[in-house]
Short mmCIF file of C-alpha atoms in Angstrom, two decimals:
data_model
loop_
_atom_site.label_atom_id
_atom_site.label_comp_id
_atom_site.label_asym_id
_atom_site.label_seq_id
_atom_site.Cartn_x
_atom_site.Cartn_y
_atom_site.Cartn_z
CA UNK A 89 0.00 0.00 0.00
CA UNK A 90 1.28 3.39 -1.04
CA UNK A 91 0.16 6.31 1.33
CA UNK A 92 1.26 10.09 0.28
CA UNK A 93 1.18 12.90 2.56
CA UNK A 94 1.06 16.32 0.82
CA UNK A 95 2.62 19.56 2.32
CA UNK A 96 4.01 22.83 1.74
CA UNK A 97 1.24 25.09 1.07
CA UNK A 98 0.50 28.35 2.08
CA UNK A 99 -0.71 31.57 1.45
CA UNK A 100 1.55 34.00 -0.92
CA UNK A 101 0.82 37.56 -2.96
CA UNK A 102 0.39 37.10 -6.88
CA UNK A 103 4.29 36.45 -8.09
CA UNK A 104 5.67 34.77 -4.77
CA UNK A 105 6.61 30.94 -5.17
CA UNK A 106 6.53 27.62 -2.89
CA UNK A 107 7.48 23.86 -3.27
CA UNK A 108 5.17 21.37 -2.15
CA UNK A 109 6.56 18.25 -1.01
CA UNK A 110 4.42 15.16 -1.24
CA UNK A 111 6.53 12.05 0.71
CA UNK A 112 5.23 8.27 0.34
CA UNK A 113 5.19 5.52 2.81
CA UNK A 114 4.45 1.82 2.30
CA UNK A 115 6.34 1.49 -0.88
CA UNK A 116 8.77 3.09 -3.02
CA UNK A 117 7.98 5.97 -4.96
CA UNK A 118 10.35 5.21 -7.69
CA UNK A 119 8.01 2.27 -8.55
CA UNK A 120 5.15 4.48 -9.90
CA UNK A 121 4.44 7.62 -12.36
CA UNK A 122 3.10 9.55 -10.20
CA UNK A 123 1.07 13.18 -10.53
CA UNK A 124 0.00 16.36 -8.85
CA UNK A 125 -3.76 17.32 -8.75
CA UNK A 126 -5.43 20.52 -7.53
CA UNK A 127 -9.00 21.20 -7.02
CA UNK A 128 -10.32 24.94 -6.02
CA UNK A 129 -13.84 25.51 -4.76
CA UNK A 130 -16.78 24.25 -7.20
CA UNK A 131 -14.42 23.15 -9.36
CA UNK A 132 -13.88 19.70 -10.27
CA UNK A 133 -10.26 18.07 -9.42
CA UNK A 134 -7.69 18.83 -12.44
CA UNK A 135 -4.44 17.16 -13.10
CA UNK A 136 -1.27 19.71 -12.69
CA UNK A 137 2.01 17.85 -13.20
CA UNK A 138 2.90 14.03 -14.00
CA UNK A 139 5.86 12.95 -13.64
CA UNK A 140 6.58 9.19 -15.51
CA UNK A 141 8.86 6.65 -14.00
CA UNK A 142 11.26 6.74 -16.40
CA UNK A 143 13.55 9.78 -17.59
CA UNK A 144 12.20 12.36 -19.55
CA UNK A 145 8.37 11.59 -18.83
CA UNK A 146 7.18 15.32 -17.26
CA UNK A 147 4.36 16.76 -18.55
CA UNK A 148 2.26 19.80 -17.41
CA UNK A 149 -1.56 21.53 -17.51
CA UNK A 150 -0.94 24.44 -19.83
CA UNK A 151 -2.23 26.37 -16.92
CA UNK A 152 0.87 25.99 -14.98
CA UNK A 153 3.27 24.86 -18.03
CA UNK A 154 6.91 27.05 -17.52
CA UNK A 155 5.78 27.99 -14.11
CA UNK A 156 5.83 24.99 -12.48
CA UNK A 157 7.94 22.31 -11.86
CA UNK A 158 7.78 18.42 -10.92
CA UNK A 159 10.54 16.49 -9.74
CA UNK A 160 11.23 13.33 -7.32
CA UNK A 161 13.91 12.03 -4.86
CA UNK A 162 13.56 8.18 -4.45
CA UNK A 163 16.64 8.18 -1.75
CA UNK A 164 14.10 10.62 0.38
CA UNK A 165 10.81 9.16 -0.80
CA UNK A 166 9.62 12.49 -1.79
CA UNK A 167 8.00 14.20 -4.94
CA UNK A 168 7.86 17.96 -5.13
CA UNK A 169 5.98 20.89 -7.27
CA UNK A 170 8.30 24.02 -7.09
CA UNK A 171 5.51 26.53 -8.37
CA UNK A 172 6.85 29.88 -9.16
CA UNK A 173 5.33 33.31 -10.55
CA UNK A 174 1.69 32.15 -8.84
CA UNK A 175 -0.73 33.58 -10.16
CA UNK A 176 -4.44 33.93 -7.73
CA UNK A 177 -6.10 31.46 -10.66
CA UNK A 178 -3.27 28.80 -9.11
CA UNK A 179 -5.26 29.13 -5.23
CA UNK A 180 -6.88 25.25 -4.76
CA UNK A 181 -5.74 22.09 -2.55
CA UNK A 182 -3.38 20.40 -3.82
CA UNK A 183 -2.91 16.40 -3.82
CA UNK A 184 -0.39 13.97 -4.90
CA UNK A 185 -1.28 9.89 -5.98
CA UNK A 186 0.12 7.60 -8.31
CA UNK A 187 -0.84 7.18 -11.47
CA UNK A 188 -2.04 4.91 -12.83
CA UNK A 189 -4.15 3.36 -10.85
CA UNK A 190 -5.17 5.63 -8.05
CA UNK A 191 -4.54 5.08 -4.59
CA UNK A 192 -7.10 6.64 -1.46
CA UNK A 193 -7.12 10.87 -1.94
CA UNK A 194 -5.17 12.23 1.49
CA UNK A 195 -5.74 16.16 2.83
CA UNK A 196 -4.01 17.50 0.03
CA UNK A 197 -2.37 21.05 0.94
CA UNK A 198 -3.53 24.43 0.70
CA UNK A 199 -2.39 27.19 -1.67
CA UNK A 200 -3.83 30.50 -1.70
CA UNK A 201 -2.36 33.05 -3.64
CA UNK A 202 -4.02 36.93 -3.47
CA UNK A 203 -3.67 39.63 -5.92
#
């Protein structure tokens, strides 16, 4: 079983940046493409970032394409989202899982950006 705890989030003025780290227990996260999701109020959950098990394999929303970036360290179990240049449009909880299949939705973490 693969269980990923999201954090990092916060609230930041339109331009600011944060990293969201999302670290796995119960398996290794090398093992598994695995992807960023967001979902803002009334708004169905979106994808953001996925990030393939093998090299080369990122891809991102256009939303967030060139602002964002997805990256992983198996040694620390961790996958990240640096987000940079945030824009208020970016403001939603954010949630990690693998992909695919799904595994249980945690918390997710909470960005809020303000104009």
């Amino acid at each position: 079983q693969l269980q990923l705890v999201e954090s990092g989030g916060g609230s930041v003025h339109s331009g600011g940046s944060l990293k969201l780290s999302c670290v796995a227990s119960g398996s290794a996260l090398g093992g598994y493409g695995i992807a960023w999701f967001r979902q803002a109020p009334e708004k169905e959950r979106e994808a953001v970032s996925c990030l393939g098990v093998g090299a080369d394999s990122t891809h991102y929303a256009d939303s967030v394409k060139g602002r964002f970036t997805v990256s992983r360290d198996n040694a620390k179990n961790t996958l990240y989202l640096q987000m940079n240049n945030l824009k208020p449009e970016d403001t939603a909880v954010y949630y990690c899982n693998k992909n695919l299949p799904f595994d249980s939705w945690g918390k997710g973490t909470q960005v809020t950006v303000s104009s």
